Short mmCIF file of C-alpha atoms in Angstrom, two decimals:
data_model
loop_
_atom_site.label_atom_id
_atom_site.label_comp_id
_atom_site.label_asym_id
_atom_site.label_seq_id
_atom_site.Cartn_x
_atom_site.Cartn_y
_atom_site.Cartn_z
CA MET K 1 0.00 0.00 0.00
CA SER K 2 1.62 3.23 -1.11
CA VAL K 3 1.25 6.45 0.79
CA CYS K 4 1.64 10.07 -0.19
CA TYR K 5 2.44 13.05 1.96
CA PRO K 6 0.43 16.24 1.73
CA SER K 7 2.10 19.33 0.40
CA PRO K 8 3.59 21.52 3.12
CA VAL K 9 1.63 24.39 1.57
CA ARG K 10 -1.95 23.81 2.65
CA LYS K 11 -4.27 24.71 -0.20
CA ILE K 12 -8.03 24.95 -0.49
CA HIS K 13 -9.27 21.78 -2.14
CA TYR K 14 -11.07 22.30 -5.45
CA ASN K 15 -14.19 20.61 -4.04
CA ALA K 16 -14.49 23.42 -1.51
CA TRP K 17 -14.40 26.05 -4.28
CA ILE K 18 -17.11 24.20 -6.19
CA LEU K 19 -19.30 24.01 -3.09
CA ALA K 20 -18.85 27.72 -2.31
CA LEU K 21 -19.87 28.69 -5.84
CA LEU K 22 -22.82 26.29 -5.73
CA SER K 23 -23.98 27.97 -2.53
CA ALA K 24 -23.76 31.39 -4.20
CA VAL K 25 -25.91 30.18 -7.10
CA LEU K 26 -28.52 28.71 -4.75
CA GLN K 27 -28.64 31.95 -2.75
CA ILE K 28 -29.26 33.86 -5.98
CA LEU K 29 -32.10 31.54 -7.01
CA ILE K 30 -34.10 31.97 -3.80
CA PHE K 31 -34.76 35.67 -4.45
CA PRO K 32 -36.79 37.29 -7.25
CA LEU K 33 -36.91 37.14 -10.12
CA PRO K 34 -36.03 33.40 -10.11
CA GLY K 35 -37.82 33.05 -6.77
CA PHE K 36 -37.15 29.35 -6.10
CA TYR K 37 -37.82 29.93 -2.41
CA VAL K 38 -37.79 26.25 -1.43
CA LEU K 39 -34.05 26.12 -2.19
CA GLY K 40 -33.45 28.39 0.79
CA TRP K 41 -33.38 25.33 3.05
CA LEU K 42 -30.31 24.11 1.16
CA ALA K 43 -28.68 27.33 -0.03
CA LEU K 44 -26.12 27.64 2.79
CA THR K 45 -25.41 23.90 3.06
CA PRO K 46 -22.69 23.70 0.37
CA LEU K 47 -20.89 26.69 1.88
CA LEU K 48 -20.95 25.16 5.38
CA VAL K 49 -19.64 21.85 4.04
CA ALA K 50 -16.91 23.76 2.18
CA PHE K 51 -15.79 25.36 5.46
CA MET K 52 -15.58 21.94 7.13
CA ARG K 53 -13.95 20.18 4.16
CA THR K 54 -11.51 22.79 2.99
CA GLN K 55 -8.04 21.22 2.96
CA PRO K 56 -6.30 17.84 3.19
CA ALA K 57 -5.81 16.57 6.73
CA SER K 58 -2.29 16.78 8.06
CA GLU K 59 -1.84 13.08 8.78
CA LEU K 60 -0.68 10.45 6.22
CA GLN K 61 -3.23 9.77 3.53
CA VAL K 62 -3.90 6.66 1.54
CA GLU K 63 -3.33 7.42 -2.12
CA GLY K 64 -6.58 8.05 -3.94
CA SER K 65 -8.47 8.74 -0.73
CA VAL K 66 -7.64 12.24 0.47
CA ARG K 67 -9.29 13.10 3.75
CA LEU K 68 -10.44 16.71 4.10
CA GLN K 69 -10.74 18.82 7.23
CA ALA K 70 -11.75 22.35 8.20
CA GLY K 71 -9.54 25.09 6.85
CA THR K 72 -7.81 27.98 8.52
CA PRO K 73 -9.77 31.15 9.27
CA TRP K 74 -8.10 32.80 6.28
CA GLN K 75 -9.21 29.97 4.00
CA GLY K 76 -12.73 30.20 5.38
CA PHE K 77 -12.71 33.92 4.68
CA LEU K 78 -11.66 33.39 1.06
CA LEU K 79 -14.36 30.78 0.44
CA GLY K 80 -17.03 32.98 2.01
CA TYR K 81 -15.76 36.10 0.28
CA VAL K 82 -15.91 34.59 -3.20
CA CYS K 83 -19.38 33.20 -2.43
CA GLY K 84 -20.53 36.65 -1.29
CA ILE K 85 -19.14 38.45 -4.34
CA VAL K 86 -20.93 36.06 -6.70
CA TRP K 87 -24.15 36.25 -4.67
CA TYR K 88 -24.27 40.05 -4.70
CA ALA K 89 -23.42 40.14 -8.39
CA GLY K 90 -26.29 37.75 -9.08
CA THR K 91 -28.91 39.57 -7.00
CA CYS K 92 -27.80 43.21 -7.27
CA TYR K 93 -26.78 43.16 -10.94
CA TRP K 94 -29.23 46.03 -11.47
CA THR K 95 -26.63 48.36 -9.94
CA TYR K 96 -24.82 48.28 -13.30
CA ASP K 97 -27.84 49.51 -15.28
CA THR K 98 -28.67 52.18 -12.71
CA MET K 99 -25.15 53.62 -12.79
CA ARG K 100 -25.01 53.27 -16.59
CA GLN K 101 -28.34 54.96 -17.37
CA TYR K 102 -28.68 57.47 -14.55
CA GLY K 103 -25.19 57.82 -13.10
CA GLY K 104 -23.60 59.14 -16.26
CA LEU K 105 -20.99 56.36 -16.28
CA ASN K 106 -19.75 54.52 -19.34
CA ALA K 107 -20.02 50.73 -19.46
CA PRO K 108 -16.52 49.91 -18.08
CA MET K 109 -16.91 52.35 -15.19
CA ALA K 110 -20.42 51.09 -14.36
CA LEU K 111 -19.06 47.53 -14.35
CA LEU K 112 -16.24 48.62 -12.06
CA VAL K 113 -18.73 50.20 -9.64
CA LEU K 114 -20.73 46.95 -9.56
CA LEU K 115 -17.53 44.97 -8.93
CA LEU K 116 -16.43 47.28 -6.11
CA PHE K 117 -19.94 47.14 -4.63
CA CYS K 118 -19.88 43.32 -4.62
CA CYS K 119 -16.33 43.19 -3.26
CA TYR K 120 -17.30 45.46 -0.38
CA LEU K 121 -20.50 43.68 0.62
CA GLY K 122 -18.93 40.28 0.00
CA LEU K 123 -16.79 40.99 3.06
CA TYR K 124 -19.76 39.98 5.22
CA HIS K 125 -19.89 36.49 3.72
CA GLY K 126 -16.12 36.44 4.14
CA ALA K 127 -16.45 37.35 7.82
CA PHE K 128 -18.97 34.52 8.25
CA GLY K 129 -16.48 32.06 6.75
CA LEU K 130 -13.63 33.35 8.87
CA LEU K 131 -15.57 33.06 12.12
CA VAL K 132 -17.05 29.63 11.38
CA SER K 133 -13.58 28.33 10.48
CA LEU K 134 -12.12 29.90 13.59
CA LEU K 135 -14.61 27.98 15.74
CA ALA K 136 -13.85 24.66 14.05
CA ARG K 137 -11.27 22.30 15.55
CA PRO K 138 -9.39 19.49 13.83
CA HIS K 139 -11.70 16.48 13.65
CA ASP K 140 -14.40 18.29 15.70
CA ASN K 141 -16.78 20.62 13.86
CA ARG K 142 -19.60 20.51 16.36
CA ARG K 143 -18.95 23.86 17.99
CA ALA K 144 -18.68 25.65 14.65
CA LEU K 145 -21.89 24.12 13.31
CA VAL K 146 -23.89 24.78 16.48
CA VAL K 147 -22.88 28.44 16.51
CA ALA K 148 -23.21 28.96 12.72
CA PRO K 149 -26.92 30.03 12.75
CA PHE K 150 -26.17 32.58 15.48
CA LEU K 151 -23.20 33.86 13.51
CA TRP K 152 -25.28 34.20 10.36
CA VAL K 153 -27.84 36.39 12.12
CA ALA K 154 -25.06 38.42 13.76
CA ILE K 155 -23.56 39.05 10.32
CA GLU K 156 -26.97 40.13 8.99
CA LEU K 157 -27.22 42.57 11.89
CA ALA K 158 -23.78 43.92 10.99
CA ARG K 159 -24.90 44.39 7.37
CA THR K 160 -27.82 46.43 8.66
CA ARG K 161 -25.98 48.51 11.22
CA ILE K 162 -22.52 48.97 9.69
CA SER K 163 -22.85 49.10 5.91
CA GLY K 164 -26.50 50.18 5.89
CA PHE K 165 -27.47 47.73 3.16
CA PRO K 166 -29.50 44.81 4.57
CA TRP K 167 -30.75 43.92 1.09
CA ASN K 168 -32.29 40.45 0.78
CA LEU K 169 -31.75 39.17 4.30
CA LEU K 170 -32.15 35.39 4.23
CA GLY K 171 -35.52 35.43 5.99
CA ILE K 172 -37.07 37.58 3.24
CA SER K 173 -37.06 34.51 1.00
CA GLN K 174 -39.92 33.08 3.09
CA VAL K 175 -42.18 36.14 3.04
CA ASP K 176 -44.99 34.05 1.52
CA ASN K 177 -44.71 31.45 4.28
CA VAL K 178 -47.60 32.60 6.45
CA ALA K 179 -47.04 30.15 9.31
CA LEU K 180 -43.28 30.59 9.57
CA CYS K 181 -43.49 34.37 9.32
CA ARG K 182 -45.52 34.56 12.53
CA ILE K 183 -42.20 34.45 14.36
CA ALA K 184 -41.29 37.81 12.79
CA GLY K 185 -43.74 39.54 15.15
CA TRP K 186 -41.39 38.48 17.97
CA THR K 187 -37.91 38.41 16.43
CA GLY K 188 -38.20 40.43 13.24
CA VAL K 189 -36.99 38.92 9.99
CA TYR K 190 -33.85 37.73 11.79
CA GLY K 191 -35.76 34.91 13.48
CA ILE K 192 -36.72 33.52 10.08
CA SER K 193 -33.12 33.80 8.90
CA PHE K 194 -32.10 31.82 11.98
CA GLU K 195 -34.61 29.04 11.24
CA ILE K 196 -33.38 28.75 7.65
CA ALA K 197 -29.73 28.73 8.71
CA LEU K 198 -30.50 26.08 11.36
CA VAL K 199 -32.03 23.70 8.81
CA ASN K 200 -29.06 24.30 6.50
CA VAL K 201 -26.72 23.33 9.34
CA ALA K 202 -28.70 20.13 9.91
CA VAL K 203 -28.41 19.21 6.22
CA ALA K 204 -24.69 20.02 6.29
CA VAL K 205 -24.22 17.73 9.31
CA ALA K 206 -25.78 14.91 7.29
CA PHE K 207 -22.95 15.25 4.77
CA LEU K 208 -20.25 15.47 7.43
CA ILE K 209 -21.03 12.62 9.84
CA PRO K 210 -19.87 9.01 9.22
CA ARG K 211 -21.57 7.37 6.28
CA PRO K 212 -23.64 4.78 8.24
CA ARG K 213 -25.49 7.57 10.09
CA ARG K 214 -26.01 9.88 7.16
CA GLY K 215 -29.29 8.51 5.88
CA MET K 216 -31.21 9.06 9.10
CA MET K 217 -29.73 12.52 9.68
CA PHE K 218 -30.40 13.57 6.11
CA ALA K 219 -34.01 12.39 6.35
CA ALA K 220 -34.52 14.23 9.63
CA ALA K 221 -33.05 17.48 8.26
CA LEU K 222 -35.15 17.37 5.11
CA ALA K 223 -38.24 16.55 7.15
CA ALA K 224 -37.63 19.63 9.30
CA GLY K 225 -37.24 21.76 6.19
CA ALA K 226 -40.38 20.27 4.64
CA VAL K 227 -42.43 20.95 7.79
CA LEU K 228 -41.29 24.58 7.88
CA GLN K 229 -41.78 24.99 4.14
CA SER K 230 -45.31 23.63 4.41
CA GLY K 231 -46.25 26.91 6.06
CA ARG K 232 -46.62 28.25 2.52
CA LEU K 233 -49.67 26.04 2.21
CA VAL K 234 -51.37 27.64 5.21
CA GLU K 235 -54.20 30.01 4.37
CA ALA K 236 -54.37 32.86 6.83
CA PRO K 237 -57.80 34.20 7.76
CA PRO K 238 -59.05 37.30 5.91
CA ALA K 239 -57.54 40.48 7.28
CA LYS K 240 -60.01 42.96 8.73
CA ALA K 241 -60.39 46.05 6.54
CA ASP K 242 -62.95 48.76 7.18
CA ARG K 243 -61.43 51.68 5.29
CA SER K 244 -60.49 52.57 1.73
CA ALA K 245 -57.44 54.31 0.28
CA LEU K 246 -56.75 55.49 -3.24
CA LEU K 247 -53.26 54.64 -4.51
CA VAL K 248 -51.96 56.37 -7.64
CA GLN K 249 -49.27 54.88 -9.86
CA GLN K 250 -47.92 57.78 -11.91
CA ASN K 251 -45.70 55.84 -14.35
CA ILE K 252 -43.53 58.88 -15.08
CA PRO K 253 -40.19 58.22 -16.86
CA VAL K 254 -37.21 58.64 -14.56
CA ALA K 255 -35.38 60.77 -17.10
CA GLY K 256 -37.92 63.23 -18.49
CA ASN K 257 -37.59 66.56 -20.29
CA TRP K 258 -39.56 68.76 -17.93
CA THR K 259 -40.73 71.75 -19.93
CA PRO K 260 -43.40 73.99 -18.33
CA ASP K 261 -46.05 72.57 -20.71
CA TYR K 262 -45.08 68.96 -19.96
CA PHE K 263 -45.11 69.65 -16.22
CA GLN K 264 -48.57 71.25 -16.33
CA ARG K 265 -50.01 68.53 -18.57
CA THR K 266 -48.66 65.74 -16.36
CA LEU K 267 -49.95 67.38 -13.20
CA GLN K 268 -53.40 67.87 -14.77
CA GLU K 269 -53.57 64.27 -15.97
CA LEU K 270 -52.68 62.95 -12.53
CA THR K 271 -55.17 65.14 -10.67
CA ASP K 272 -57.91 64.26 -13.18
CA LEU K 273 -57.15 60.54 -12.79
CA THR K 274 -57.25 60.82 -9.00
CA GLU K 275 -60.48 62.82 -8.83
CA ARG K 276 -62.23 60.62 -11.39
CA THR K 277 -61.32 57.40 -9.56
CA ALA K 278 -62.35 58.91 -6.20
CA ALA K 279 -65.70 60.04 -7.64
CA GLU K 280 -66.43 56.54 -8.96
CA HIS K 281 -65.98 55.06 -5.49
CA HIS K 282 -68.76 55.41 -2.94
CA GLU K 283 -68.51 53.20 0.17
CA PRO K 284 -66.62 53.21 2.42
CA ARG K 285 -65.41 56.75 2.03
CA ILE K 286 -61.82 57.12 0.89
CA GLY K 287 -59.72 57.95 3.94
CA LEU K 288 -56.37 58.46 2.20
CA ILE K 289 -55.09 59.29 -1.26
CA VAL K 290 -51.42 58.44 -1.83
CA TRP K 291 -49.15 59.70 -4.59
CA PRO K 292 -45.72 58.02 -4.79
CA GLU K 293 -42.18 59.29 -4.67
CA SER K 294 -41.88 60.78 -8.11
CA PRO K 295 -39.20 61.70 -10.65
CA ALA K 296 -41.33 64.76 -11.51
CA PRO K 297 -40.05 68.13 -10.20
CA PHE K 298 -42.85 68.48 -7.65
CA PHE K 299 -41.71 70.97 -4.99
CA THR K 300 -43.63 71.59 -1.79
CA ASN K 301 -43.05 75.34 -2.18
CA ASP K 302 -44.22 75.50 -5.82
CA VAL K 303 -47.41 77.60 -5.80
CA LYS K 304 -48.93 75.85 -8.83
CA PHE K 305 -48.25 72.39 -7.43
CA ARG K 306 -49.60 73.30 -4.01
CA GLN K 307 -52.77 74.79 -5.46
CA ALA K 308 -53.43 71.77 -7.68
CA LEU K 309 -53.07 69.35 -4.74
CA SER K 310 -55.12 71.53 -2.41
CA ASP K 311 -57.95 71.67 -4.96
CA MET K 312 -57.74 67.91 -5.47
CA ALA K 313 -57.95 67.25 -1.72
CA HIS K 314 -60.97 69.55 -1.44
CA ASN K 315 -62.73 68.00 -4.44
CA ALA K 316 -62.10 64.44 -3.26
CA ASN K 317 -62.82 65.36 0.37
CA ALA K 318 -59.91 63.18 1.47
CA TRP K 319 -56.52 63.38 3.13
CA ILE K 320 -53.64 63.25 0.67
CA ILE K 321 -50.07 62.03 1.08
CA VAL K 322 -47.88 63.11 -1.82
CA GLY K 323 -44.23 62.49 -2.59
CA ALA K 324 -42.40 65.73 -3.38
CA ILE K 325 -39.16 67.61 -2.94
CA GLY K 326 -39.46 69.31 0.42
CA SER K 327 -38.24 72.83 0.98
CA ASP K 328 -38.67 75.41 3.70
CA ALA K 329 -38.00 78.26 1.29
CA THR K 330 -40.94 80.46 0.31
CA SER K 331 -40.27 80.11 -3.42
CA VAL K 332 -38.73 77.55 -5.77
CA ASN K 333 -36.24 80.23 -6.78
CA ASP K 334 -34.97 80.64 -3.22
CA GLU K 335 -31.95 78.68 -2.09
CA GLY K 336 -32.10 76.38 0.90
CA PRO K 337 -31.81 72.73 1.95
CA LEU K 338 -33.90 70.20 0.02
CA PHE K 339 -35.48 67.03 1.37
CA ASN K 340 -37.00 63.88 -0.10
CA SER K 341 -40.40 64.33 1.46
CA ALA K 342 -43.97 63.17 1.84
CA ALA K 343 -46.44 66.02 2.43
CA LEU K 344 -49.82 65.67 4.14
CA ILE K 345 -52.79 67.71 2.88
CA SER K 346 -56.13 67.92 4.65
CA PRO K 347 -59.57 67.62 2.97
CA GLN K 348 -59.81 71.39 3.34
CA GLY K 349 -56.70 71.79 1.16
CA GLU K 350 -54.34 72.76 3.98
CA TRP K 351 -50.74 71.51 3.91
CA THR K 352 -50.59 70.33 7.51
CA ALA K 353 -47.42 68.27 7.93
CA ARG K 354 -44.40 66.80 6.18
CA TYR K 355 -42.18 63.76 6.64
CA ASP K 356 -38.58 64.23 5.49
CA LYS K 357 -36.72 61.05 4.61
CA VAL K 358 -34.31 60.12 7.40
CA HIS K 359 -32.22 57.36 5.79
CA LEU K 360 -30.96 58.63 2.46
CA VAL K 361 -29.56 56.50 -0.36
CA PRO K 362 -25.80 56.96 -0.77
CA PHE K 363 -24.91 57.96 -4.35
CA GLY K 364 -28.63 58.37 -5.12
CA GLU K 365 -29.69 61.14 -2.73
CA TYR K 366 -26.37 62.31 -1.41
CA LEU K 367 -22.73 61.74 -2.28
CA PRO K 368 -20.62 60.44 0.61
CA PHE K 369 -17.02 61.62 0.56
CA PRO K 370 -17.49 63.76 -2.59
CA SER K 371 -13.78 64.05 -3.40
CA LEU K 372 -13.36 60.26 -3.30
CA PHE K 373 -16.52 59.36 -5.23
CA SER K 374 -16.70 62.26 -7.67
CA PHE K 375 -17.10 59.81 -10.58
CA ALA K 376 -20.62 58.93 -9.28
CA SER K 377 -21.86 62.51 -9.01
CA GLY K 378 -24.01 62.13 -12.13
CA LEU K 379 -26.43 59.84 -10.34
CA THR K 380 -26.92 62.29 -7.50
CA LYS K 381 -27.55 65.14 -9.93
CA GLU K 382 -30.53 63.23 -11.33
CA VAL K 383 -32.41 63.46 -8.03
CA GLY K 384 -30.67 66.12 -5.99
CA GLN K 385 -28.32 66.50 -3.05
CA PHE K 386 -30.76 66.03 -0.18
CA GLU K 387 -30.53 66.75 3.52
CA ARG K 388 -31.76 64.08 5.91
CA GLY K 389 -34.82 64.37 8.11
CA HIS K 390 -34.71 63.81 11.86
CA SER K 391 -38.10 62.51 12.96
CA ARG K 392 -40.17 59.35 12.43
CA VAL K 393 -43.17 60.64 14.36
CA PRO K 394 -46.35 59.54 12.54
CA LEU K 395 -48.39 62.16 10.68
CA ASN K 396 -51.94 62.75 11.91
CA ALA K 397 -54.46 62.47 9.08
CA GLY K 398 -57.74 63.22 10.81
CA GLY K 399 -57.11 60.85 13.70
CA GLN K 400 -55.29 58.30 11.56
CA LEU K 401 -51.65 58.12 12.67
CA VAL K 402 -49.69 57.33 9.51
CA GLY K 403 -46.14 55.98 9.66
CA ILE K 404 -44.38 57.00 6.46
CA PHE K 405 -41.14 55.66 5.05
CA ILE K 406 -39.75 56.44 1.63
CA CYS K 407 -38.35 53.89 -0.85
CA TYR K 408 -35.03 52.47 0.43
CA GLU K 409 -36.06 52.97 4.06
CA SER K 410 -38.34 49.94 3.82
CA ILE K 411 -35.37 47.54 3.96
CA PHE K 412 -34.45 48.60 7.52
CA PRO K 413 -36.56 46.58 10.00
CA ASP K 414 -35.68 48.51 13.15
CA GLU K 415 -36.20 51.92 11.55
CA VAL K 416 -39.65 51.10 10.17
CA ARG K 417 -40.86 49.64 13.46
CA GLU K 418 -39.96 52.93 15.20
CA SER K 419 -42.97 54.72 13.69
CA ALA K 420 -45.31 51.93 14.85
CA ASN K 421 -43.77 52.13 18.31
CA LEU K 422 -44.47 55.87 18.22
CA GLY K 423 -48.15 55.16 17.56
CA ALA K 424 -48.59 54.69 13.80
CA HIS K 425 -51.84 52.84 13.02
CA VAL K 426 -51.03 52.19 9.35
CA PHE K 427 -47.87 52.29 7.23
CA VAL K 428 -47.46 54.19 3.96
CA ASN K 429 -44.46 53.53 1.75
CA ILE K 430 -43.91 55.77 -1.26
CA SER K 431 -41.24 54.73 -3.71
CA ASN K 432 -39.80 55.24 -7.17
CA ASP K 433 -38.67 51.82 -8.34
CA GLY K 434 -38.22 53.09 -11.89
CA TRP K 435 -34.50 53.35 -11.16
CA TYR K 436 -34.34 49.55 -11.26
CA GLY K 437 -35.74 49.16 -14.78
CA ASP K 438 -37.04 45.68 -15.57
CA SER K 439 -34.59 43.88 -13.29
CA GLY K 440 -35.63 41.79 -10.32
CA ALA K 441 -34.93 44.64 -7.89
CA TYR K 442 -38.53 45.91 -7.82
CA ALA K 443 -39.79 42.45 -6.73
CA GLN K 444 -37.00 42.11 -4.17
CA HIS K 445 -37.91 45.54 -2.80
CA LEU K 446 -41.60 44.62 -2.62
CA ASN K 447 -40.89 41.46 -0.62
CA GLN K 448 -38.82 43.40 1.89
CA THR K 449 -41.61 45.96 2.23
CA ARG K 450 -44.11 43.16 2.83
CA MET K 451 -41.98 41.83 5.68
CA ARG K 452 -42.31 45.18 7.47
CA ALA K 453 -46.09 44.70 7.54
CA ILE K 454 -45.66 41.23 9.04
CA GLU K 455 -43.17 42.30 11.72
CA ASN K 456 -45.43 45.08 12.98
CA ASP K 457 -48.87 43.54 12.28
CA ARG K 458 -49.87 46.59 10.22
CA TRP K 459 -51.63 47.32 6.97
CA LEU K 460 -49.15 48.85 4.56
CA LEU K 461 -50.08 51.03 1.61
CA SER K 462 -47.30 51.03 -0.99
CA ALA K 463 -47.50 53.58 -3.81
CA THR K 464 -44.73 53.43 -6.42
CA ASP K 465 -44.08 55.35 -9.61
CA THR K 466 -43.80 52.36 -11.96
CA GLY K 467 -45.01 49.49 -9.76
CA VAL K 468 -45.72 47.37 -7.91
CA THR K 469 -48.31 49.64 -6.23
CA ALA K 470 -50.21 47.57 -3.67
CA ALA K 471 -52.11 47.30 -0.40
CA ILE K 472 -50.43 44.78 1.88
CA ASP K 473 -52.29 43.22 4.79
CA PRO K 474 -50.78 42.40 8.23
CA TRP K 475 -50.04 38.86 7.02
CA GLY K 476 -47.81 40.26 4.28
CA ARG K 477 -50.27 39.30 1.55
CA ILE K 478 -50.97 41.61 -1.37
CA ALA K 479 -54.65 42.47 -0.98
CA ALA K 480 -54.86 44.55 -4.18
CA SER K 481 -52.32 45.83 -6.70
CA ILE K 482 -51.80 47.74 -9.95
CA PRO K 483 -49.86 46.09 -12.81
CA ARG K 484 -46.42 47.51 -13.42
CA LYS K 485 -45.62 50.28 -15.90
CA VAL K 486 -49.13 51.65 -16.34
CA ARG K 487 -50.58 54.95 -15.19
CA SER K 488 -53.52 54.03 -13.03
CA ALA K 489 -55.30 54.54 -9.72
CA LEU K 490 -56.83 51.90 -7.52
CA VAL K 491 -59.07 51.95 -4.45
CA VAL K 492 -57.70 49.46 -1.91
CA PRO K 493 -58.78 48.24 1.56
CA TYR K 494 -56.96 48.89 4.82
CA ALA K 495 -57.57 49.21 8.55
CA LEU K 496 -56.03 50.94 11.54
CA THR K 497 -54.17 48.84 14.13
CA PRO K 498 -53.48 50.30 17.59
CA VAL K 499 -51.80 47.21 19.12
CA THR K 500 -48.08 46.57 18.86
CA THR K 501 -46.08 43.38 18.42
CA PHE K 502 -43.22 42.30 20.66
CA TYR K 503 -40.82 43.19 17.85
CA THR K 504 -42.36 46.65 17.49
CA ARG K 505 -41.76 47.32 21.17
CA HIS K 506 -38.31 45.77 21.53
CA GLY K 507 -36.69 45.94 18.11
CA ASP K 508 -33.69 43.82 17.14
CA TRP K 509 -33.29 42.09 20.50
CA PHE K 510 -33.05 38.65 18.90
CA ALA K 511 -30.33 39.68 16.45
CA TYR K 512 -28.33 41.25 19.28
CA ALA K 513 -28.78 38.09 21.37
CA CYS K 514 -27.35 36.07 18.48
CA ALA K 515 -24.42 38.48 18.27
CA ILE K 516 -23.75 38.12 22.02
CA ILE K 517 -23.90 34.31 21.82
CA SER K 518 -21.53 34.37 18.84
CA PHE K 519 -19.13 36.67 20.66
CA GLY K 520 -19.18 34.43 23.73
CA ALA K 521 -18.43 31.34 21.63
CA LEU K 522 -15.51 33.09 19.94
CA ILE K 523 -14.07 34.25 23.27
CA GLU K 524 -14.35 30.73 24.67
CA ARG K 525 -12.68 29.26 21.56
CA LEU K 526 -9.78 31.71 21.68
CA THR K 527 -9.35 31.20 25.41
CA PHE K 528 -9.29 27.41 24.96
CA ALA K 529 -6.72 27.69 22.18
CA LYS K 530 -4.53 29.94 24.34
CA HIS K 531 -4.67 27.54 27.30
CA LYS K 532 -3.93 24.57 25.06
CA LYS K 533 -0.91 26.32 23.61
CA ALA K 534 0.33 27.21 27.09
CA ASN K 535 -0.05 23.58 28.27
CA LEU K 536 1.85 22.26 25.26
CA SER K 537 4.68 24.72 25.77
CA SER K 538 4.99 23.71 29.43
#
């Protein structure tokens, strides 16, 4: 029997690279537009196996039968990092088109921006790989696998809090799973991410344990995934709705040539559409009319715009929420800070309140570090250099406390729940998803918005420029919607909800608990390694 010695340079086995790339592909497929949500229960499994089967073991190996073991933290980082880069490229590919069409960048520069974007956010997958590999011991992966679901949630929390881009958190893939999503009212979306990661760990264990025990473990893991997935078959009871709102989908091109005539014609068409639809509806009376965030140059201090909306509110005898560029100046010709805003107009035509967007989009609504990122200034010029708002206090529309968040803000669980915790009875999200074109981003954004309704047990009225404009019930279901890329208005049901969920009151407690558990496990692992090294040296 011949034997071979492993190379002194420990390399990542090619099987581990294949598994990491397979995991990236599966993670891409579980989000829209592919939307193969059932694959979420397996999407992380190849990556976890790759971490545990990274390199040849150090002992003698029988030729033709190389035994693999967990890699070093650096090797785990590389596997996770490559997986993350591919995953972000596959789900956020729309960044290229946005920078190309609206950022004023040529194709090579837009591609470079996408690559840099993926390389930056891929660091989080890399950190996951580093930490899981750090927890693994030679011939004993139990600690690493037990802690892995906690680590995954901790990394998602870091994505939210540090980089400010919690796009497509793992739990979002199960937004249509009515039964499973009930946990979100307690833990937020992070609890669902934990459940998915836990099943993935169980499947990974089935591939890692000795062959005679694999069948039973594999069957148990798949059974757990099947039970949790079966929640998609559950039909939730009808959501109570005793009010009506009118949602307007403007379908205005993002890049328009706004001459005075075009502006006036567009404004007239939209007000006519709104008033006509409101007049055709009788019972129950329309409580809210919502216009979306718009690419049109609608300024809150434009006399013509204000008069048109005041007349519309009076004629429809309804409260109006309208997306516009907020300004405290008395005239559009006066200089002053600008805000991405939602204005509230009473049935008497009075402009009573305004919400200014708190969490702005970097490179879209402001340019961070202008001297460093001057090449991306074209995108900001399309929409303006906005100042951020400072309050999430709900707006009072005749006794209805409305929690408003604008576009990108809907992907931040803890920020949205703040308005419900401050008393909001119903959510309103206004957005302009026209920036995304026909990519899958609009559907990804919609699913994240739906999760906010589930977490806070609130009706959510979502008005977008190009779609999807929809009423979302507290179960996260779309109760009524307007097809994409049409100019239309639709009367939709909703209700006011005064109660709050545990998550609404306590926020991201579960994610922080996972981070604390992960930190404790890492401290214990490093302490054990230090003591072991000291004992060996003595």
